[in-house]
Each structure stands twice: as C-alpha cells, then as structure tokens.
mmCIF file of C-alpha atoms and ligand atoms in Angstrom:
data_model
loop_
_atom_site.group_PDB
_atom_site.id
_atom_site.type_symbol
_atom_site.label_atom_id
_atom_site.label_comp_id
_atom_site.label_asym_id
_atom_site.label_seq_id
_atom_site.Cartn_x
_atom_site.Cartn_y
_atom_site.Cartn_z
ATOM 1 C CA MET F 75 36.715 -37.990 34.185
ATOM 2 C CA GLN F 76 40.447 -38.104 33.532
ATOM 3 C CA PRO F 77 40.242 -39.153 29.806
ATOM 4 C CA LEU F 78 37.831 -36.280 29.022
ATOM 5 C CA LEU F 79 40.205 -33.493 29.999
ATOM 6 C CA PRO F 80 42.333 -33.442 26.821
ATOM 7 C CA LEU F 81 39.134 -33.374 24.776
ATOM 8 C CA LEU F 82 37.762 -30.378 26.697
ATOM 9 C CA TRP F 83 41.091 -28.645 26.220
ATOM 10 C CA ALA F 84 40.955 -29.249 22.488
ATOM 11 C CA VAL F 85 37.398 -27.886 22.288
ATOM 12 C CA ALA F 86 38.385 -24.777 24.249
ATOM 13 C CA VAL F 87 41.383 -24.075 21.987
ATOM 14 C CA LEU F 88 39.295 -24.666 18.868
ATOM 15 C CA SER F 89 36.520 -22.312 19.940
ATOM 16 C CA VAL F 90 39.026 -19.555 20.696
ATOM 17 C CA ARG F 91 40.485 -19.935 17.216
ATOM 18 C CA VAL F 92 37.044 -19.909 15.591
ATOM 19 C CA SER F 93 35.823 -16.815 17.407
ATOM 20 C CA SER F 94 38.442 -14.571 15.835
ATOM 21 C CA ALA F 95 38.637 -14.915 12.060
ATOM 22 C CA PRO F 96 42.009 -15.350 10.362
ATOM 23 C CA GLY F 97 43.518 -12.031 9.383
ATOM 24 C CA CYS F 98 42.515 -10.300 12.596
ATOM 25 C CA GLY F 99 45.244 -8.366 14.335
ATOM 26 C CA PRO F 100 45.352 -7.745 18.053
ATOM 27 C CA CYS F 101 42.241 -5.943 19.201
ATOM 28 C CA ASP F 102 42.660 -2.294 20.142
ATOM 29 C CA ALA F 103 39.172 -1.026 20.908
ATOM 30 C CA ALA F 104 40.458 2.570 20.888
ATOM 31 C CA GLN F 105 41.054 2.228 17.126
ATOM 32 C CA CYS F 106 37.428 1.255 16.404
ATOM 33 C CA ALA F 107 35.480 3.676 14.218
ATOM 34 C CA PRO F 108 32.509 5.199 16.063
ATOM 35 C CA LEU F 109 29.007 4.060 15.105
ATOM 36 C CA PRO F 110 26.909 6.583 13.139
ATOM 37 C CA ALA F 111 25.233 9.114 15.418
ATOM 38 C CA ASP F 112 21.779 8.354 14.000
ATOM 39 C CA GLY F 113 22.147 4.632 14.693
ATOM 40 C CA CYS F 114 22.535 1.617 12.424
ATOM 41 C CA PRO F 115 19.529 0.796 10.211
ATOM 42 C CA ALA F 116 19.852 -2.942 10.893
ATOM 43 C CA GLY F 117 21.348 -2.737 14.381
ATOM 44 C CA SER F 118 24.932 -3.241 15.516
ATOM 45 C CA MET F 119 27.035 -6.309 16.231
ATOM 46 C CA PRO F 120 30.682 -7.289 16.876
ATOM 47 C CA ASP F 121 32.807 -7.338 13.713
ATOM 48 C CA ALA F 122 34.262 -10.550 12.269
ATOM 49 C CA CYS F 123 37.263 -10.233 14.599
ATOM 50 C CA GLY F 124 35.054 -9.836 17.657
ATOM 51 C CA CYS F 125 36.829 -6.564 18.406
ATOM 52 C CA CYS F 126 34.848 -3.495 17.293
ATOM 53 C CA THR F 127 31.084 -2.967 17.334
ATOM 54 C CA VAL F 128 29.962 -2.253 13.770
ATOM 55 C CA CYS F 129 26.704 -1.683 11.900
ATOM 56 C CA ALA F 130 25.171 -4.947 10.703
ATOM 57 C CA ALA F 131 24.518 -5.088 6.963
ATOM 58 C CA ALA F 132 20.994 -3.826 6.229
ATOM 59 C CA GLY F 133 18.495 -5.038 3.627
ATOM 60 C CA GLY F 134 19.936 -4.699 0.106
ATOM 61 C CA GLU F 135 23.505 -4.321 1.385
ATOM 62 C CA LEU F 136 26.387 -6.684 0.689
ATOM 63 C CA CYS F 137 27.105 -9.473 3.153
ATOM 64 C CA GLY F 138 29.326 -12.516 3.391
ATOM 65 C CA GLY F 139 32.984 -12.499 2.442
ATOM 66 C CA ARG F 140 35.701 -14.131 4.433
ATOM 67 C CA ARG F 141 38.122 -13.512 7.186
ATOM 68 C CA ALA F 142 38.387 -10.124 8.862
ATOM 69 C CA ALA F 143 36.366 -8.422 6.095
ATOM 70 C CA ALA F 144 33.295 -10.662 6.533
ATOM 71 C CA ARG F 145 30.035 -8.759 6.995
ATOM 72 C CA ARG F 146 26.949 -10.179 8.597
ATOM 73 C CA CYS F 147 23.315 -9.163 8.117
ATOM 74 C CA GLY F 148 21.289 -7.709 10.976
ATOM 75 C CA ALA F 149 18.630 -9.626 12.902
ATOM 76 C CA GLY F 150 15.729 -10.823 10.748
ATOM 77 C CA LEU F 151 17.827 -10.651 7.566
ATOM 78 C CA GLU F 152 19.600 -13.450 5.748
ATOM 79 C CA CYS F 153 22.554 -13.363 3.382
ATOM 80 C CA VAL F 154 21.342 -14.620 0.001
ATOM 81 C CA LYS F 155 23.984 -15.689 -2.505
ATOM 82 C CA GLY F 156 23.565 -16.774 -6.096
ATOM 83 C CA ASP F 157 23.445 -20.541 -6.715
ATOM 84 C CA ASP F 158 26.763 -20.613 -8.541
ATOM 85 C CA GLU F 159 28.615 -18.443 -6.076
ATOM 86 C CA LYS F 160 31.129 -20.005 -3.752
ATOM 87 C CA LYS F 161 31.186 -19.600 -0.019
ATOM 88 C CA SER F 162 33.786 -16.858 -0.191
ATOM 89 C CA LYS F 163 31.641 -14.717 -2.504
ATOM 90 C CA MET F 164 29.440 -11.894 -1.323
ATOM 91 C CA GLY F 165 25.686 -12.023 -1.068
ATOM 92 C CA ILE F 166 22.917 -9.524 -0.375
ATOM 93 C CA CYS F 167 20.945 -9.184 2.849
ATOM 94 C CA VAL F 168 17.285 -10.014 2.327
ATOM 95 C CA CYS F 169 14.512 -9.825 4.891
ATOM 96 C CA LYS F 170 13.405 -13.291 6.051
ATOM 97 C CA SER F 171 9.773 -12.159 6.133
ATOM 98 C CA ASN F 172 8.396 -10.627 2.943
ATOM 99 C CA TYR F 173 4.930 -9.489 3.918
ATOM 100 C CA GLU F 174 3.711 -6.016 4.840
ATOM 101 C CA VAL F 175 3.356 -5.173 8.513
ATOM 102 C CA CYS F 176 1.690 -2.384 10.428
ATOM 103 C CA GLY F 177 3.772 -0.528 13.038
ATOM 104 C CA SER F 178 2.565 1.015 16.290
ATOM 105 C CA ASP F 179 3.260 4.392 14.615
ATOM 106 C CA GLY F 180 0.384 3.698 12.196
ATOM 107 C CA VAL F 181 2.744 3.270 9.220
ATOM 108 C CA THR F 182 2.617 0.266 6.873
ATOM 109 C CA TYR F 183 6.092 -1.202 6.286
ATOM 110 C CA ARG F 184 6.912 -3.462 3.361
ATOM 111 C CA ASN F 185 8.349 -6.084 5.731
ATOM 112 C CA GLY F 186 9.395 -6.726 9.316
ATOM 113 C CA CYS F 187 12.959 -5.522 8.630
ATOM 114 C CA ALA F 188 11.792 -2.088 7.440
ATOM 115 C CA LEU F 189 9.757 -1.815 10.649
ATOM 116 C CA LYS F 190 12.785 -2.843 12.714
ATOM 117 C CA SER F 191 14.894 -0.170 10.978
ATOM 118 C CA ALA F 192 12.268 2.481 11.732
ATOM 119 C CA GLY F 193 12.253 1.288 15.352
ATOM 120 C CA LEU F 194 16.045 1.556 15.623
ATOM 121 C CA ALA F 195 15.989 5.032 14.022
ATOM 122 C CA ALA F 196 13.271 6.156 16.454
ATOM 123 C CA GLU F 197 15.274 4.758 19.352
ATOM 124 C CA ALA F 198 18.430 6.574 18.181
ATOM 125 C CA GLN F 199 16.439 9.829 18.176
ATOM 126 C CA GLY F 200 15.053 9.093 21.625
ATOM 127 C CA LYS F 201 11.515 8.709 20.276
ATOM 128 C CA GLU F 202 8.833 6.153 21.090
ATOM 129 C CA PRO F 203 9.860 2.655 19.985
ATOM 130 C CA VAL F 204 7.979 1.263 16.966
ATOM 131 C CA THR F 205 6.499 -2.166 17.597
ATOM 132 C CA LEU F 206 4.542 -4.590 15.432
ATOM 133 C CA LEU F 207 0.817 -3.856 15.585
ATOM 134 C CA ASN F 208 -0.349 -6.491 13.087
ATOM 135 C CA LYS F 209 0.640 -8.433 10.007
ATOM 136 C CA GLY F 210 -0.605 -6.825 6.805
ATOM 137 C CA ARG F 211 -1.305 -3.156 6.168
ATOM 138 C CA CYS F 212 -2.462 -0.717 8.807
ATOM 139 C CA ALA F 213 -6.198 -0.193 8.927
ATOM 140 C CA SER F 214 -7.242 2.938 7.025
ATOM 141 C CA ALA F 215 -10.490 4.670 6.111
ATOM 142 C CA PRO F 216 -11.691 4.249 2.507
ATOM 143 C CA ILE F 217 -10.518 6.584 -0.238
ATOM 144 C CA ILE F 218 -12.336 6.866 -3.568
ATOM 145 C CA VAL F 219 -9.574 6.431 -6.138
ATOM 146 C CA THR F 220 -11.806 6.697 -9.217
ATOM 147 C CA ALA F 221 -15.029 8.647 -8.865
ATOM 148 C CA PRO F 222 -18.039 7.998 -11.107
ATOM 149 C CA GLY F 223 -18.034 10.526 -13.941
ATOM 150 C CA GLN F 224 -20.600 12.104 -16.269
ATOM 151 C CA VAL F 225 -22.454 9.981 -18.782
ATOM 152 C CA TYR F 226 -24.615 11.340 -21.627
ATOM 153 C CA ASN F 227 -26.820 9.098 -23.713
ATOM 154 C CA VAL F 228 -30.163 8.748 -25.416
ATOM 155 C CA SER F 229 -33.287 7.039 -24.190
ATOM 156 C CA GLY F 230 -33.081 3.274 -24.631
ATOM 157 C CA SER F 231 -29.287 3.159 -24.520
ATOM 158 C CA GLN F 232 -27.027 1.159 -22.276
ATOM 159 C CA VAL F 233 -24.958 3.184 -19.791
ATOM 160 C CA TYR F 234 -22.901 2.591 -16.693
ATOM 161 C CA LEU F 235 -21.113 4.479 -13.931
ATOM 162 C CA SER F 236 -18.115 3.001 -12.167
ATOM 163 C CA CYS F 237 -16.367 3.705 -8.896
ATOM 164 C CA GLU F 238 -13.135 2.426 -7.336
ATOM 165 C CA ALA F 239 -12.311 2.610 -3.621
ATOM 166 C CA VAL F 240 -9.385 1.480 -1.487
ATOM 167 C CA GLY F 241 -9.109 0.983 2.284
ATOM 168 C CA VAL F 242 -8.071 -1.517 4.981
ATOM 169 C CA PRO F 243 -10.096 -3.598 5.638
ATOM 170 C CA THR F 244 -11.307 -3.611 2.022
ATOM 171 C CA PRO F 245 -14.332 -1.296 1.885
ATOM 172 C CA VAL F 246 -17.897 -2.329 1.110
ATOM 173 C CA LEU F 247 -19.397 -0.402 -1.823
ATOM 174 C CA THR F 248 -23.002 0.697 -2.090
ATOM 175 C CA TRP F 249 -24.794 2.952 -4.575
ATOM 176 C CA LYS F 250 -27.580 5.413 -3.919
ATOM 177 C CA LYS F 251 -29.628 7.514 -6.289
ATOM 178 C CA VAL F 252 -29.791 11.110 -5.155
ATOM 179 C CA SER F 253 -33.345 12.370 -5.522
ATOM 180 C CA LEU F 254 -33.818 16.012 -6.362
ATOM 181 C CA MET F 255 -37.324 15.963 -4.987
ATOM 182 C CA LYS F 256 -37.643 17.319 -1.468
ATOM 183 C CA GLY F 257 -38.027 14.802 1.327
ATOM 184 C CA GLN F 258 -37.198 11.822 -0.849
ATOM 185 C CA GLY F 259 -33.527 11.691 0.108
ATOM 186 C CA MET F 260 -31.513 8.798 -1.176
ATOM 187 C CA GLU F 261 -32.660 5.540 -2.643
ATOM 188 C CA LEU F 262 -30.452 2.517 -2.019
ATOM 189 C CA LEU F 263 -29.879 0.731 -5.322
ATOM 190 C CA PRO F 264 -30.904 -1.383 -7.142
ATOM 191 C CA GLY F 265 -34.251 -1.061 -5.365
ATOM 192 C CA ASP F 266 -36.971 -2.617 -7.552
ATOM 193 C CA ARG F 267 -35.766 -1.274 -10.903
ATOM 194 C CA ASP F 268 -35.566 -4.076 -13.448
ATOM 195 C CA ASN F 269 -33.449 -2.036 -15.880
ATOM 196 C CA LEU F 270 -30.768 -1.316 -13.283
ATOM 197 C CA ALA F 271 -28.135 -3.649 -11.870
ATOM 198 C CA ILE F 272 -25.370 -3.160 -9.308
ATOM 199 C CA GLN F 273 -22.168 -5.092 -9.713
ATOM 200 C CA THR F 274 -19.169 -5.193 -7.380
ATOM 201 C CA ARG F 275 -15.837 -6.883 -7.774
ATOM 202 C CA GLY F 276 -12.639 -6.955 -5.717
ATOM 203 C CA GLY F 277 -9.501 -5.318 -7.135
ATOM 204 C CA PRO F 278 -7.824 -4.384 -9.375
ATOM 205 C CA GLU F 279 -5.303 -3.641 -6.581
ATOM 206 C CA LYS F 280 -5.012 -5.210 -3.127
ATOM 207 C CA HIS F 281 -7.600 -3.804 -0.677
ATOM 208 C CA GLU F 282 -9.397 -2.210 -3.606
ATOM 209 C CA VAL F 283 -12.973 -2.701 -4.729
ATOM 210 C CA THR F 284 -14.687 -1.634 -7.957
ATOM 211 C CA GLY F 285 -18.427 -1.228 -8.425
ATOM 212 C CA TRP F 286 -20.775 -0.400 -11.290
ATOM 213 C CA VAL F 287 -24.300 0.819 -11.824
ATOM 214 C CA LEU F 288 -25.469 -0.716 -15.085
ATOM 215 C CA ILE F 289 -28.581 0.672 -16.763
ATOM 216 C CA SER F 290 -30.296 -0.782 -19.797
ATOM 217 C CA PRO F 291 -32.464 0.603 -21.249
ATOM 218 C CA LEU F 292 -31.959 4.180 -20.051
ATOM 219 C CA THR F 293 -35.175 6.114 -19.368
ATOM 220 C CA SER F 294 -35.840 9.575 -17.951
ATOM 221 C CA GLU F 295 -36.377 7.858 -14.557
ATOM 222 C CA GLU F 296 -32.695 6.973 -14.283
ATOM 223 C CA ALA F 297 -31.312 10.358 -15.263
ATOM 224 C CA GLY F 298 -29.767 12.088 -12.266
ATOM 225 C CA SER F 299 -27.064 11.822 -9.625
ATOM 226 C CA TYR F 300 -25.646 8.618 -8.245
ATOM 227 C CA GLU F 301 -23.592 8.380 -5.097
ATOM 228 C CA CYS F 302 -20.932 5.738 -4.713
ATOM 229 C CA HIS F 303 -20.413 5.070 -1.011
ATOM 230 C CA ALA F 304 -17.471 3.116 0.460
ATOM 231 C CA SER F 305 -17.263 2.132 4.120
ATOM 232 C CA ASN F 306 -15.165 0.016 6.458
ATOM 233 C CA SER F 307 -14.451 -0.130 10.199
ATOM 234 C CA LYS F 308 -12.217 2.959 9.948
ATOM 235 C CA GLY F 309 -14.574 5.305 8.154
ATOM 236 C CA GLU F 310 -16.366 6.106 4.935
ATOM 237 C CA ALA F 311 -16.064 8.067 1.708
ATOM 238 C CA SER F 312 -18.362 8.902 -1.151
ATOM 239 C CA ALA F 313 -18.391 10.491 -4.584
ATOM 240 C CA VAL F 314 -21.175 11.451 -6.956
ATOM 241 C CA GLY F 315 -21.558 10.891 -10.691
ATOM 242 C CA GLN F 316 -24.333 11.841 -13.121
ATOM 243 C CA ILE F 317 -26.308 10.230 -15.884
ATOM 244 C CA HIS F 318 -27.775 12.684 -18.389
ATOM 245 C CA LEU F 319 -30.516 11.815 -20.818
ATOM 246 C CA VAL F 320 -30.101 13.622 -24.142
ATOM 247 C CA GLU F 321 -32.395 13.988 -27.156
ATOM 248 C CA SER F 322 -30.155 12.578 -29.834
ATOM 249 C CA ILE F 323 -26.778 10.925 -30.208
ATOM 250 C CA GLN F 324 -25.422 14.220 -31.679
ATOM 251 C CA ASP F 325 -26.187 15.807 -28.309
ATOM 252 C CA VAL F 326 -23.800 13.420 -26.568
ATOM 253 C CA ASN F 327 -20.837 15.361 -27.902
ATOM 254 C CA SER F 328 -22.455 18.814 -27.813
ATOM 255 C CA GLN F 329 -23.559 18.181 -24.207
ATOM 256 C CA LEU F 330 -19.996 17.460 -23.251
ATOM 257 C CA VAL F 331 -18.960 20.762 -24.847
ATOM 258 C CA SER F 332 -21.806 22.750 -23.269
ATOM 259 C CA CYS F 333 -21.128 21.141 -19.907
ATOM 260 C CA GLY F 334 -17.514 22.269 -20.180
ATOM 261 C CA LEU F 335 -18.761 25.713 -21.207
ATOM 262 C CA MET F 336 -21.121 25.844 -18.219
ATOM 263 C CA VAL F 337 -18.310 24.992 -15.833
ATOM 264 C CA PHE F 338 -16.215 27.683 -17.532
ATOM 265 C CA LEU F 339 -19.031 30.250 -17.211
ATOM 266 C CA ASP F 340 -19.567 29.331 -13.552
ATOM 267 C CA VAL F 341 -15.890 29.822 -12.818
ATOM 268 C CA TYR F 342 -15.895 33.059 -14.879
ATOM 269 C CA ASN F 343 -18.910 34.405 -12.995
ATOM 270 C CA PHE F 344 -17.419 33.392 -9.680
ATOM 271 C CA LEU F 345 -14.156 35.137 -10.415
ATOM 272 C CA PHE F 346 -15.422 38.324 -12.113
ATOM 273 C CA ASP F 347 -18.856 39.043 -10.659
HETATM 274 C C1 NAG N 279 -24.558 5.158 -25.333
HETATM 275 O O1 NAG N 279 -25.391 4.098 -25.709
HETATM 276 C C2 NAG N 279 -24.880 3.207 -26.677
HETATM 277 C C3 NAG N 279 -25.970 2.250 -27.076
HETATM 278 O O2 NAG N 279 -26.493 1.546 -25.988
HETATM 279 C C4 NAG N 279 -23.663 2.517 -26.091
HETATM 280 O O3 NAG N 279 -23.098 1.631 -27.030
HETATM 281 C C5 NAG N 279 -22.632 3.570 -25.697
HETATM 282 O O4 NAG N 279 -21.529 2.950 -25.066
HETATM 283 C C6 NAG N 279 -23.265 4.584 -24.764
HETATM 284 N N1 NAG N 279 -22.312 5.653 -24.510
HETATM 285 C C7 NAG N 279 -21.986 6.059 -23.296
HETATM 286 C C8 NAG N 279 -21.020 7.201 -23.216
HETATM 287 O O5 NAG N 279 -22.438 5.545 -22.301
#
C-alpha cells in the first residue's frame, strides 16, 4: 500500500486543478448573477469555474471556448464545431436527436431538446411537466388540405377530381358518389364502373395522402357530387367536389362564369332579401 500513496496524492491534486478552469478567481457565491425567473431553456449547470449556477447553452446558442468563459450545452445537446476550427474556438449547441417527438401536452416538437425546453418552462411556471409520449408526431385527426373542386366538361371527355388529406397516422382515403335520388345514399367507388378509376398515393408531404377519381369517358351517369373521405384512428374528415356535364366545350368557360354568377346571386339574395 505504501508506494501507492504518492500516486493517490498526485491524482487528488490534479483533479482539484482540473475542476476549476484557469482564469477563475476565488469563488464568491454572493456575486453570482441570479438565474432568469422563467427558468433556463436548456437547464442550469455549474459554470466553468464550478462556482456559480448558470444557464446551460441551448440549441442554436454558442458553446465551447476556454478557461473561465467556457460555455457548455445543456443535457441532450452537443457542441458542434466546424472541421477546421481549433479546440479553443466556439461551436453551436445542436440537439443529439433530430427527429420529431410528441409530448404529453399533445404538442409535436421538432426534437427531444425542444420538448425538454418546454418541460423546463412548464416546470418554472409550476405547470404539469411535459414528458415524452412517443417518437414521431402526435396523433391527430385527418384534415383535408386540398378539397376536390368543380370540373366542367363534355360527354366523352377525360376528367378527374383530386383530394389531399393529412393526419397522424396517415389517413386512408376513400371516395363516394353522392346520389341525389332519395334512399340511394352514397356509393363507394369505383363500384362496377369500367370508366371510373380510383387512385391513391402517399405524399406529397409526410403523413399526407393524395387521391384521385379518374373518369374516361365522361357520361351523364358520372355527373354529380363526389365525396372524398379521410379517416384514421383519431377521426375523420370529408369534402365534396362536383363533376358537371356540359353541352359543348364553349360551355366549359361560360359555366364557370355562370356558376360564379349563381354564387354571387345566392349571396346577394341572402344578404338583401
Ligand atoms: C376536358 O376534356 C378534355 C378532353 O378529354 C381534357 O383534355 C381536359 O383536360 C378536360 N378539362 C377539364 C377541366 O377537365
């Protein structure tokens, strides 16, 4: 045991010297600046001198540096420096995880660090803590982001209606033809129509789905209202579009005008009757 003692002594002295960075004066805790009242976004930690408690550098903030001025990133963040920058240079705090997460508050955060910040802010305000519910976005009912519109065309033409929906989990799209005849209700498409096809594709955005009703050739049978229906485990949404059969190609434009006029007249009647 005897020969080990000087070694232990050396280790003890060394660790004391390492724990307080060069350039640190004597510690006077009374001189420490108070932490912000609304908390630190990335938590708090002892400063480089091991004297005062300071806010850790948050995502996007500067970190690194040497001696007493050194700043460290908060938990879950790392200090990223450019390849050509030396050890003494500053870096920027970047979240170690870069995927979206869902918090217990039902909010989707862009990464775990943003969730942690929200949790610390909630804690500072004495609110419920925010914990990780799941990786990825929070589940949400579908929303129709692009509703099927109005299409005018002649018999024998090729037409389509499209519909875009977003939700988590990604919604399932279905199309129904709305029958105007009493008691017939809705017909799930494509049914047995050989001139009508349903197409669905994921995207263009994450958790989005796009669907089409494609009709060729158009006949009077297909004129009418079409409902785009999106559903997932959180709920459902729908929107209706119309296909209008017109006499001649010239009517395509005039129908658009008269349709606009009809809407105008409806609004006019509603307001002034
Ligand atoms: C009308 O039909 C023609 C011929 O099939 C097609 O090229 C055109 O895109 C259609 N127009 C609309 C608005 O659907």
